[in-house]
XYZ file of C-alpha atoms in Angstrom:
689
model
C -70.765 8.462 6.106
C -73.692 6.966 3.605
C -74.460 10.549 2.693
C -70.690 11.430 2.027
C -70.235 8.587 0.370
C -73.411 8.990 -2.538
C -72.431 12.493 -2.933
C -68.920 11.850 -3.571
C -69.646 8.914 -5.723
C -70.517 10.560 -9.296
C -66.560 12.460 -8.793
C -64.742 9.566 -7.351
C -66.166 6.813 -9.901
C -64.253 7.774 -13.339
C -61.010 7.331 -11.549
C -61.829 3.986 -10.005
C -63.052 2.474 -13.532
C -59.877 4.067 -14.729
C -57.601 2.584 -12.001
C -58.760 -1.159 -12.072
C -57.431 -0.951 -15.728
C -54.410 1.156 -15.198
C -50.724 -0.622 -15.479
C -49.417 -1.692 -12.299
C -47.055 0.942 -11.197
C -45.260 1.618 -7.355
C -46.652 4.601 -5.834
C -46.270 6.276 -2.688
C -48.789 5.624 0.437
C -51.587 7.749 1.173
C -53.195 9.345 4.279
C -56.871 10.234 5.783
C -56.589 14.183 3.711
C -55.358 11.947 0.415
C -51.973 13.219 0.744
C -48.735 11.862 0.362
C -48.331 10.529 4.018
C -49.051 7.840 6.800
C -52.143 8.157 8.660
C -52.754 11.690 9.725
C -49.187 13.126 9.408
C -47.783 13.683 5.850
C -44.567 12.500 4.056
C -42.195 13.867 1.593
C -43.056 11.355 -1.174
C -44.329 12.871 -4.448
C -47.288 10.829 -6.078
C -45.939 9.899 -10.028
C -45.822 12.753 -11.904
C -49.184 14.204 -13.111
C -51.129 11.570 -10.954
C -54.943 12.452 -10.004
C -55.902 10.649 -7.115
C -59.518 10.636 -5.171
C -59.893 10.102 -1.653
C -62.888 9.075 0.553
C -62.233 9.037 4.593
C -64.238 8.919 7.424
C -63.825 8.978 10.919
C -65.667 9.967 14.403
C -64.682 13.353 13.606
C -65.281 14.020 9.668
C -66.033 12.641 6.402
C -63.641 14.087 3.736
C -63.460 13.959 -0.054
C -60.326 14.714 -1.238
C -58.842 15.102 -5.015
C -55.488 15.399 -5.538
C -53.001 16.670 -8.128
C -49.179 16.043 -8.938
C -49.092 18.980 -11.326
C -45.673 18.922 -11.529
C -42.614 16.376 -10.441
C -42.560 18.465 -7.627
C -45.660 20.426 -7.041
C -48.655 18.825 -5.914
C -52.456 20.453 -4.703
C -55.340 19.177 -3.110
C -59.255 20.497 -2.904
C -61.292 19.006 -0.115
C -64.641 19.077 1.039
C -65.036 17.604 4.645
C -68.430 16.926 7.076
C -67.710 17.562 10.148
C -69.311 15.684 12.494
C -70.637 17.111 16.049
C -68.398 20.238 15.865
C -68.091 23.613 13.873
C -65.779 26.199 12.113
C -66.885 29.454 11.801
C -70.851 28.170 12.686
C -70.518 25.986 9.952
C -70.471 21.948 9.763
C -68.922 21.565 6.318
C -65.469 22.775 5.417
C -63.741 23.528 1.903
C -59.711 23.204 2.397
C -56.859 23.463 -0.331
C -53.523 22.337 0.406
C -49.641 22.831 -1.445
C -46.719 20.724 -1.413
C -43.763 21.363 -3.024
C -40.462 18.837 -2.724
C -37.424 20.206 -2.133
C -35.199 18.097 -1.850
C -35.564 14.618 -3.923
C -34.482 11.342 -2.029
C -31.097 9.663 -2.376
C -29.417 6.780 -1.110
C -27.814 8.495 1.393
C -30.119 11.581 2.181
C -34.121 11.592 2.671
C -36.399 13.403 0.672
C -37.490 16.936 2.055
C -41.167 18.837 1.477
C -42.481 21.367 2.709
C -46.439 21.899 2.844
C -49.595 23.889 3.375
C -52.576 22.485 4.355
C -55.600 24.176 4.319
C -53.502 27.795 4.047
C -56.659 29.938 2.484
C -59.936 28.568 4.248
C -61.511 28.763 8.008
C -58.643 27.301 9.444
C -60.348 23.757 10.351
C -57.328 22.001 9.063
C -54.957 24.721 8.574
C -51.194 23.623 9.046
C -48.080 24.174 7.516
C -45.087 21.334 7.862
C -41.424 20.539 7.010
C -41.115 16.437 6.372
C -37.984 14.409 5.667
C -38.763 10.894 4.109
C -35.958 7.868 3.829
C -36.128 4.359 2.811
C -33.517 2.631 5.522
C -34.674 -0.630 4.259
C -36.304 -1.679 1.109
C -39.734 -2.443 3.164
C -39.118 -0.011 5.802
C -39.829 3.710 5.280
C -39.496 6.505 8.125
C -40.892 9.901 8.352
C -40.367 12.751 10.639
C -41.057 16.282 10.685
C -41.900 19.708 12.000
C -45.404 21.281 12.160
C -47.351 24.634 12.854
C -51.126 25.140 13.373
C -53.067 22.075 13.549
C -49.537 19.964 13.442
C -47.672 22.296 16.421
C -48.504 19.927 19.541
C -50.232 23.144 21.074
C -54.214 23.530 21.941
C -53.378 27.153 20.386
C -56.823 27.409 17.797
C -56.034 29.567 14.794
C -58.860 30.876 12.814
C -59.362 31.822 9.281
C -57.887 34.944 7.562
C -61.374 36.634 6.444
C -65.038 35.933 8.064
C -65.553 34.859 4.005
C -62.494 32.659 3.912
C -60.635 31.993 0.835
C -57.832 34.498 2.316
C -54.830 32.791 2.589
C -53.449 33.014 5.954
C -50.085 34.190 5.238
C -49.748 36.083 8.540
C -50.017 32.704 10.546
C -47.977 30.572 8.320
C -44.931 28.837 10.139
C -45.451 31.253 13.591
C -45.960 30.068 16.768
C -45.461 26.816 18.666
C -44.069 23.942 17.023
C -44.675 20.442 17.053
C -42.673 17.360 16.028
C -44.059 14.161 14.513
C -42.779 10.993 12.625
C -43.756 7.591 12.033
C -42.909 4.265 9.977
C -44.519 2.429 6.935
C -43.707 -1.295 6.821
C -44.261 -3.195 3.479
C -45.080 -6.793 4.831
C -44.701 -10.082 2.898
C -47.853 -10.145 2.198
C -48.169 -8.459 -1.788
C -50.371 -5.231 -1.404
C -50.026 -5.202 2.522
C -48.282 -2.421 4.526
C -48.234 -2.013 8.164
C -47.763 1.898 9.512
C -47.330 3.502 12.776
C -47.421 7.265 13.411
C -46.591 9.853 16.242
C -49.162 12.512 15.812
C -48.556 16.215 16.981
C -52.226 17.254 15.887
C -54.130 18.116 19.270
C -57.360 18.077 18.014
C -58.646 20.781 19.823
C -62.010 21.999 18.340
C -62.803 18.302 18.385
C -62.182 17.558 21.880
C -63.564 20.516 23.151
C -67.037 19.997 21.542
C -67.106 15.934 22.398
C -66.836 14.634 18.863
C -63.497 12.466 20.084
C -61.749 11.472 22.853
C -57.822 12.016 22.110
C -56.201 9.159 24.360
C -53.008 9.198 22.984
C -51.031 10.769 20.552
C -50.099 7.692 18.609
C -51.876 6.194 15.765
C -52.037 2.667 13.899
C -52.968 1.160 10.403
C -52.832 -1.461 7.915
C -53.435 -0.549 4.160
C -53.794 -2.740 1.334
C -53.404 -2.018 -2.388
C -54.339 -3.521 -5.627
C -52.461 -2.893 -8.704
C -50.931 0.330 -6.793
C -53.871 2.325 -7.793
C -56.817 1.186 -5.760
C -56.085 1.362 -1.898
C -57.619 0.810 1.389
C -56.907 1.775 4.743
C -58.094 0.804 7.991
C -56.878 2.750 10.918
C -57.047 2.802 14.745
C -56.647 6.366 15.917
C -56.259 8.123 19.555
C -56.554 5.115 21.349
C -60.093 5.158 20.813
C -61.694 5.170 17.308
C -61.593 3.647 14.080
C -60.763 5.459 10.501
C -61.653 4.060 7.016
C -60.106 5.430 4.112
C -60.289 4.471 0.294
C -57.973 5.835 -2.869
C -57.932 5.412 -6.525
C -56.002 6.708 -9.195
C -55.652 7.797 -12.582
C -52.398 9.353 -14.431
C -52.556 10.480 -17.750
C -49.192 8.826 -18.710
C -50.995 5.696 -18.155
C -53.965 5.067 -20.794
C -56.253 2.205 -19.460
C -56.561 1.207 -22.763
C -53.169 -1.236 -23.666
C -51.901 0.280 -26.996
C -54.466 1.781 -29.571
C -56.850 0.969 -32.482
C -55.809 3.859 -34.723
C -54.868 3.246 -38.361
C -51.366 2.811 -39.059
C -49.561 5.774 -40.472
C -48.122 5.777 -44.112
C -44.476 4.860 -44.700
C -42.405 7.781 -45.669
C -41.763 6.475 -49.543
C -38.178 7.496 -50.010
C -36.681 8.647 -53.481
C -34.125 6.234 -55.227
C -30.274 7.639 -55.019
C -30.792 8.800 -58.262
C -34.046 10.376 -58.394
C -35.165 12.412 -61.203
C -34.956 16.507 -60.776
C -36.926 17.495 -63.228
C -39.764 19.761 -62.841
C -40.856 19.201 -66.604
C -44.639 17.828 -64.813
C -44.732 21.506 -63.134
C -45.862 22.692 -66.993
C -49.218 20.921 -65.967
C -51.387 24.099 -64.614
C -54.034 21.333 -64.038
C -50.966 19.803 -61.923
C -52.401 20.841 -58.283
C -55.849 19.660 -59.159
C -54.931 16.298 -60.108
C -52.372 16.315 -56.691
C -55.338 17.434 -54.622
C -57.351 14.363 -55.638
C -55.065 11.961 -54.770
C -54.545 13.920 -51.212
C -57.967 13.187 -50.870
C -58.395 10.131 -51.594
C -55.150 9.659 -49.170
C -55.551 11.775 -46.075
C -59.007 10.192 -46.130
C -57.706 6.607 -45.126
C -55.561 8.993 -42.358
C -58.460 10.852 -41.010
C -57.761 14.015 -42.420
C -59.601 16.406 -45.050
C -57.841 18.276 -47.322
C -58.510 21.858 -47.756
C -56.413 23.221 -50.131
C -53.133 21.863 -52.445
C -50.574 24.402 -54.208
C -48.001 22.392 -55.923
C -44.678 24.221 -57.356
C -41.892 22.141 -59.136
C -39.523 22.552 -55.908
C -42.614 23.033 -53.244
C -45.828 22.411 -52.707
C -48.505 22.917 -49.881
C -51.135 21.119 -48.242
C -53.962 22.667 -46.068
C -55.714 20.202 -44.098
C -58.209 19.658 -41.495
C -57.676 17.647 -38.534
C -60.864 16.000 -36.906
C -59.573 12.984 -35.743
C -56.593 13.156 -33.537
C -56.128 14.898 -30.458
C -52.375 15.762 -31.243
C -51.865 18.754 -33.926
C -47.940 17.259 -34.412
C -49.807 13.760 -34.751
C -51.649 15.103 -37.884
C -48.497 17.142 -39.245
C -46.672 13.945 -39.087
C -49.331 12.094 -41.410
C -49.885 14.444 -44.011
C -45.757 14.772 -44.105
C -45.797 11.341 -45.069
C -48.965 11.805 -47.512
C -46.701 14.120 -49.350
C -43.790 11.763 -49.420
C -46.150 9.303 -50.959
C -47.865 11.357 -53.691
C -45.427 14.126 -55.089
C -42.827 14.368 -57.829
C -39.651 13.461 -56.601
C -38.347 17.109 -57.594
C -40.703 18.187 -54.761
C -38.363 18.953 -51.889
C -39.942 21.483 -49.332
C -43.331 20.371 -47.615
C -45.964 23.134 -46.347
C -48.016 21.824 -44.151
C -50.826 23.985 -42.957
C -53.649 23.306 -40.569
C -56.969 24.886 -40.927
C -59.371 25.031 -37.903
C -62.677 26.666 -38.511
C -61.859 27.782 -41.499
C -58.728 29.978 -40.743
C -55.021 28.651 -41.666
C -53.440 28.384 -37.721
C -49.589 28.228 -38.904
C -47.456 26.323 -41.773
C -44.912 24.002 -41.039
C -42.236 23.616 -43.427
C -40.587 20.239 -43.466
C -37.251 18.929 -46.123
C -38.583 16.516 -47.642
C -35.154 14.736 -47.528
C -34.943 15.449 -43.408
C -38.104 13.319 -43.166
C -36.858 10.579 -45.525
C -33.282 10.538 -42.991
C -34.746 10.864 -40.134
C -37.889 8.307 -40.284
C -36.219 5.740 -38.318
C -33.111 7.437 -36.378
C -33.213 6.610 -32.391
C -33.522 10.525 -31.853
C -35.551 11.189 -35.083
C -38.207 13.038 -32.906
C -36.219 15.521 -31.632
C -33.843 15.865 -34.997
C -37.035 16.582 -37.089
C -38.266 19.182 -34.381
C -35.222 20.973 -34.834
C -35.321 20.969 -38.400
C -38.713 21.735 -39.260
C -39.608 25.764 -39.880
C -42.798 26.703 -37.901
C -44.284 30.207 -38.910
C -47.597 32.196 -39.437
C -49.344 30.847 -42.541
C -49.318 32.944 -45.788
C -51.417 33.626 -48.868
C -51.857 30.037 -50.608
C -49.966 30.726 -54.155
C -52.005 31.639 -56.989
C -51.613 28.072 -58.540
C -53.467 26.661 -55.416
C -56.531 24.911 -55.384
C -59.313 24.390 -52.857
C -61.461 20.971 -52.416
C -64.611 20.556 -53.573
C -67.784 19.943 -51.778
C -65.851 20.626 -48.394
C -68.205 23.904 -47.742
C -71.096 23.606 -46.770
C -70.347 21.005 -44.078
C -72.794 19.464 -41.288
C -71.514 18.136 -38.430
C -73.800 17.005 -36.155
C -74.521 14.438 -32.679
C -76.408 13.216 -30.377
C -74.795 11.838 -27.058
C -75.583 11.534 -23.106
C -73.651 14.321 -21.050
C -72.722 14.317 -17.869
C -72.946 18.215 -15.715
C -70.705 17.707 -12.447
C -70.561 20.423 -10.218
C -67.359 20.077 -7.078
C -66.785 21.132 -3.682
C -69.225 23.857 -3.616
C -70.900 25.157 -0.143
C -73.889 22.414 -1.062
C -71.805 19.118 -0.815
C -68.888 17.857 -2.505
C -70.273 16.430 -5.621
C -73.142 17.610 -7.551
C -74.090 16.270 -10.838
C -76.940 16.500 -13.448
C -77.218 14.364 -16.864
C -79.329 13.732 -19.803
C -79.011 13.805 -23.591
C -77.581 16.649 -25.860
C -77.882 17.286 -29.596
C -75.476 19.922 -30.900
C -74.839 20.228 -34.646
C -72.518 22.961 -36.875
C -72.399 24.125 -40.064
C -69.896 25.559 -41.855
C -70.824 27.559 -44.108
C -67.773 28.958 -46.138
C -64.639 29.082 -44.516
C -64.348 31.119 -41.417
C -68.248 31.484 -40.984
C -70.595 28.824 -39.613
C -73.780 28.583 -37.191
C -73.551 26.228 -33.897
C -75.683 25.361 -31.233
C -76.806 22.355 -28.673
C -79.472 21.519 -27.108
C -80.172 19.600 -23.802
C -82.723 17.010 -22.513
C -82.247 16.928 -18.525
C -82.908 13.091 -17.712
C -81.668 13.255 -13.791
C -79.625 15.516 -11.506
C -79.460 17.061 -8.315
C -77.651 20.424 -9.127
C -80.990 21.577 -9.413
C -81.674 21.850 -5.417
C -78.554 23.636 -4.719
C -79.731 26.430 -2.297
C -78.662 29.846 -3.847
C -75.709 31.479 -1.664
C -75.743 34.749 -0.505
C -74.093 37.682 -2.828
C -73.331 41.340 -2.388
C -73.133 41.238 -6.777
C -75.934 41.185 -9.483
C -76.162 37.416 -9.354
C -74.789 36.249 -12.768
C -73.342 32.828 -11.383
C -75.465 32.159 -8.255
C -78.900 31.376 -9.795
C -77.230 28.426 -11.222
C -79.859 26.076 -9.645
C -82.272 28.036 -11.109
C -81.155 27.566 -14.889
C -80.889 23.532 -13.805
C -84.673 23.487 -12.284
C -86.062 25.430 -15.145
C -84.451 24.771 -18.180
C -85.152 20.734 -17.926
C -85.052 20.977 -21.724
C -82.441 24.103 -22.683
C -81.034 25.904 -25.709
C -77.703 26.133 -24.467
C -75.929 27.619 -27.185
C -76.920 29.087 -30.521
C -74.189 31.541 -32.626
C -73.216 32.809 -35.621
C -69.517 32.560 -35.745
C -66.960 34.593 -37.941
C -63.206 33.933 -37.949
C -60.588 36.087 -40.111
C -57.645 36.348 -40.167
C -56.674 40.110 -41.042
C -53.046 40.215 -41.075
C -50.705 37.095 -41.228
C -49.961 36.983 -37.457
C -53.503 37.968 -36.281
C -56.677 36.527 -36.116
C -59.825 38.112 -35.408
C -63.683 36.239 -33.834
C -67.301 37.480 -33.589
C -69.703 35.861 -32.362
C -73.499 36.673 -31.861
C -76.857 34.818 -30.445
C -77.391 32.387 -27.256
C -73.384 32.376 -26.292
C -73.650 30.164 -23.010
C -76.615 28.803 -20.764
C -76.491 31.984 -18.625
C -76.050 34.829 -21.566
C -76.462 35.857 -24.982
C -75.055 38.609 -26.824
C -72.269 39.492 -29.257
C -68.300 38.655 -28.655
C -65.707 39.926 -30.520
C -62.040 39.100 -29.971
C -58.384 39.965 -31.431
C -55.271 38.034 -31.207
C -51.692 38.929 -32.131
C -49.996 35.608 -31.855
C -46.755 34.907 -34.691
C -46.870 31.156 -35.197
C -43.022 30.637 -34.023
C -43.517 32.743 -31.085
C -43.896 31.677 -27.480
C -46.152 34.799 -26.345
C -48.979 36.374 -27.777
C -51.944 39.193 -26.710
C -55.400 39.648 -27.204
C -58.181 41.734 -26.726
C -61.500 40.845 -26.105
C -64.740 43.095 -25.665
C -68.479 41.488 -25.024
C -72.000 43.103 -24.694
C -73.640 40.030 -22.573
C -77.485 39.706 -21.708
C -78.796 37.394 -19.092
C -80.919 34.550 -19.930
C -84.249 33.643 -18.798
C -83.759 30.658 -16.258
C -85.592 28.427 -18.791
C -82.570 28.642 -21.141
C -85.134 29.142 -24.294
C -85.232 32.373 -26.243
C -85.938 34.946 -23.805
C -83.663 36.834 -21.758
C -83.975 39.310 -18.567
C -83.281 42.695 -17.708
C -79.713 42.080 -16.471
C -76.490 43.599 -19.294
C -73.093 44.175 -19.306
C -70.174 45.383 -21.342
C -67.562 43.470 -20.282
C -64.169 42.237 -21.880
C -60.479 41.385 -21.313
C -56.684 42.415 -22.838
C -55.032 38.577 -22.268
C -51.440 37.897 -22.041
C -50.374 34.171 -22.982
C -47.176 32.895 -22.454
C -45.777 29.021 -23.335
C -43.275 29.236 -20.123
C -41.863 25.896 -21.367
C -43.277 23.096 -23.842
C -45.964 21.873 -22.103
C -46.601 24.386 -19.607
C -48.591 27.497 -20.401
C -49.553 30.633 -18.089
C -52.479 33.200 -18.965
C -53.231 36.618 -17.760
C -56.509 38.173 -18.188
C -57.397 41.848 -17.288
C -60.552 43.659 -17.610
C -64.239 43.777 -16.391
C -65.920 40.504 -15.508
C -69.748 39.648 -15.725
C -71.031 41.369 -12.308
C -69.128 44.776 -13.348
C -66.534 43.766 -11.235
C -62.781 44.997 -12.347
C -59.903 42.744 -11.640
C -57.315 39.936 -13.201
C -57.424 36.435 -13.468
C -53.803 34.251 -13.721
C -53.712 30.311 -15.021
C -51.221 28.055 -15.542
C -51.846 25.056 -17.128
C -49.926 21.927 -18.006
C -50.499 20.412 -21.279
C -49.562 16.506 -22.122
C -48.615 14.928 -25.332
C -51.956 12.759 -25.179
C -53.947 15.943 -25.114
C -54.565 15.595 -21.312
C -54.447 19.329 -19.353
C -54.130 20.059 -15.266
C -54.247 23.627 -14.472
C -54.730 26.188 -11.764
C -56.635 29.777 -11.539
C -57.020 32.431 -9.318
C -59.124 35.489 -9.759
C -58.824 38.639 -7.816
C -61.212 42.051 -8.415
C -62.456 44.999 -6.864
C -65.139 43.014 -4.930
C -65.262 43.273 -1.580
C -65.085 40.062 0.432
C -68.313 40.956 1.967
C -69.736 41.687 -1.491
C -68.237 38.320 -3.248
C -69.810 35.975 -0.340
C -67.697 32.687 1.255
C -64.278 32.074 -0.302
C -63.296 36.119 -0.943
C -62.580 35.538 -4.257
C -62.445 32.776 -7.366
C -60.077 30.314 -7.521
C -59.795 26.085 -8.892
C -58.477 23.847 -10.163
C -59.077 22.139 -13.743
C -58.221 19.674 -15.716
C -59.348 18.502 -19.365
C -59.348 14.262 -20.335
C -59.412 13.505 -24.020
C -61.817 10.458 -24.862
C -58.957 8.841 -27.031
C -56.923 8.189 -23.876
C -59.465 6.263 -22.538
C -60.869 4.378 -25.521
C -57.440 3.862 -27.476
C -59.574 5.364 -30.555
C -58.317 8.541 -32.197
C -61.144 11.150 -31.136
C -60.938 14.894 -30.832
C -63.570 15.209 -27.699
C -62.303 16.216 -24.728
C -64.334 15.970 -20.906
C -63.674 19.489 -18.934
C -63.952 19.280 -15.060
C -63.353 22.185 -13.174
C -62.774 22.163 -9.320
C -63.990 25.375 -7.757
C -64.048 25.878 -3.860
C -66.639 28.327 -4.255
C -68.140 29.614 -7.388
C -69.532 32.613 -6.612
C -70.408 35.718 -8.884
C -67.081 37.887 -8.650
C -64.740 36.961 -11.417
C -67.187 35.025 -13.190
C -66.079 35.519 -17.214
C -68.496 34.912 -20.209
C -68.154 31.219 -21.179
C -68.144 31.678 -24.895
C -67.013 28.669 -27.210
C -63.513 29.285 -29.810
C -61.763 31.516 -27.863
C -59.032 32.287 -30.621
C -55.806 31.069 -28.652
C -57.549 27.791 -27.558
C -58.651 27.546 -31.482
C -55.189 28.057 -32.920
C -52.498 27.452 -30.342
C -52.448 23.397 -30.656
C -50.814 23.959 -34.485
C -48.482 26.728 -33.171
C -44.928 25.882 -31.963
C -45.297 25.823 -28.382
C -48.665 23.614 -28.779
C -46.414 21.596 -31.733
C -43.946 21.054 -29.176
C -45.842 19.903 -26.577
C -47.044 17.022 -28.396
C -44.196 16.717 -30.797
C -43.759 12.832 -29.008
C -46.431 11.810 -31.577
C -45.643 12.852 -34.847
C -44.470 9.243 -36.505
C -47.418 7.867 -35.086
């Protein structure tokens, strides 16, 4: 077990550190699979909304590392890597699996909660099962669970196999088919704080394990005890099959529960309300230099608020403030602070505030707020919702003729030197591989929209370079990543010239040239149509990409490709985004990628994606097609201080050459969507902060 724990520690430790500081909350118990459940069997209890859980478990027959996500209040998903001990699946002694569970009915005072689930539903079938389960509290300290199972949970010795020799294909023809098993059990919260006792009847026959001699199943009954600390750290000790002992350790973090208590950000300005009989005279507007005077005042006030002025235009009844947000990971919070600054600076006659966030020199949108609404709703219990209802969010227009740009903001050099960690999760070589070192990065903004950017890394430690390249029938556009890690100890990650522009009010454009990512350089062009007040948009991207040398310096290999996609973006609801990309990928294969992301007000995102192309499963290799879970964690969530830096984690069961897309910085939708209506609505809870 030491080998698995060592490999998993890098991926799980961040959860453990955060969990130790988290606010205590009651959470359903977990099973050996890292899902809500009893011991081996599932239950119908969802984890708290947004919860991310890491679990390490071990028994005589396997060692599992699982990451689980409560994607919505009803839907959860899990990725799992397993070392198989003394038994194999498709000739392999390890397995990667993917689970889904959906809560059909919520538990009430009289009725149980009911859930339906798919376990390992697109793998080789090592743990493949489906189930329908119900859970009910019959006493504040006692919960009962009962369910029906298929596949491994069918109480049958019938063996299932994956739908494809390469794995990765949904086993839908086998779902809820064949023999049906019955399972159930109970969980008792003892008077000892944090201690729970469990017992279950398991419908899993462990046919493969017994046939190979990995276990001796003497009994279908399992028993265990669990101890929770603050409900975010738990350990379990179990007695399985009447013949062996198992252990489990789990830890969790939740985007809605930051480890930092409170925040250490500067307090926002109060709304300076106008007197009852304020002067509505606009005589001051006859001063042609007033916009310059206002700009100077805004620069002083907004600098203290963590914002920068791009331009100011002031008329008798209306004023526009163009700002750059380099501090807050919520666009709505930046807009709210700018609105209060306008109430502080501008003459009483100005009623219309136009706030235009500028990203990389390009205005993303304009938020129009009436000053009287701002004054009236600051202390209203429903002020957050009401100010959003009354605000107008529109595509940015040309700056008025009397507008003045801030001085000395171009050229602007920003640089940073910081440690970095690169993590590979759940590939064929193990559950976790990681490398780390120092990264120096710089962005030089020469004029609005035109910039030079680059980053250099120095690897200090890591085992990503030791991964064995897997077989592939496609050009090796991603499966040679270990060679890049091995030869690129000192590497030029990126070095590009970028131009962003607006060819029309509802359109955005981008051209990037240079070393676009660690494995490819070339030219990338993109056009996005996205009205600011609309919840959907369309985009097109065309790239010429040439493969870089493994040392990641300035040379290129022979392989090149023209790649690109047509994209459709849809904000299903505030905080839930869907994206469909159709086109040609780096290996020359054609296909489509569907992704869905949940966006939290504090900047967290959790999502899932799947790519299907015309590459055959045999050419693609193990996994058959590209799919995975991903999340992005804002640094400010953990430290309680405003910061726009985020850390992205991609959990891909088998990253291969098929379905691989160029990894370009500053893609347009990701750049501007934060400041358009769907993005602002998702984070609007922070408007008054």
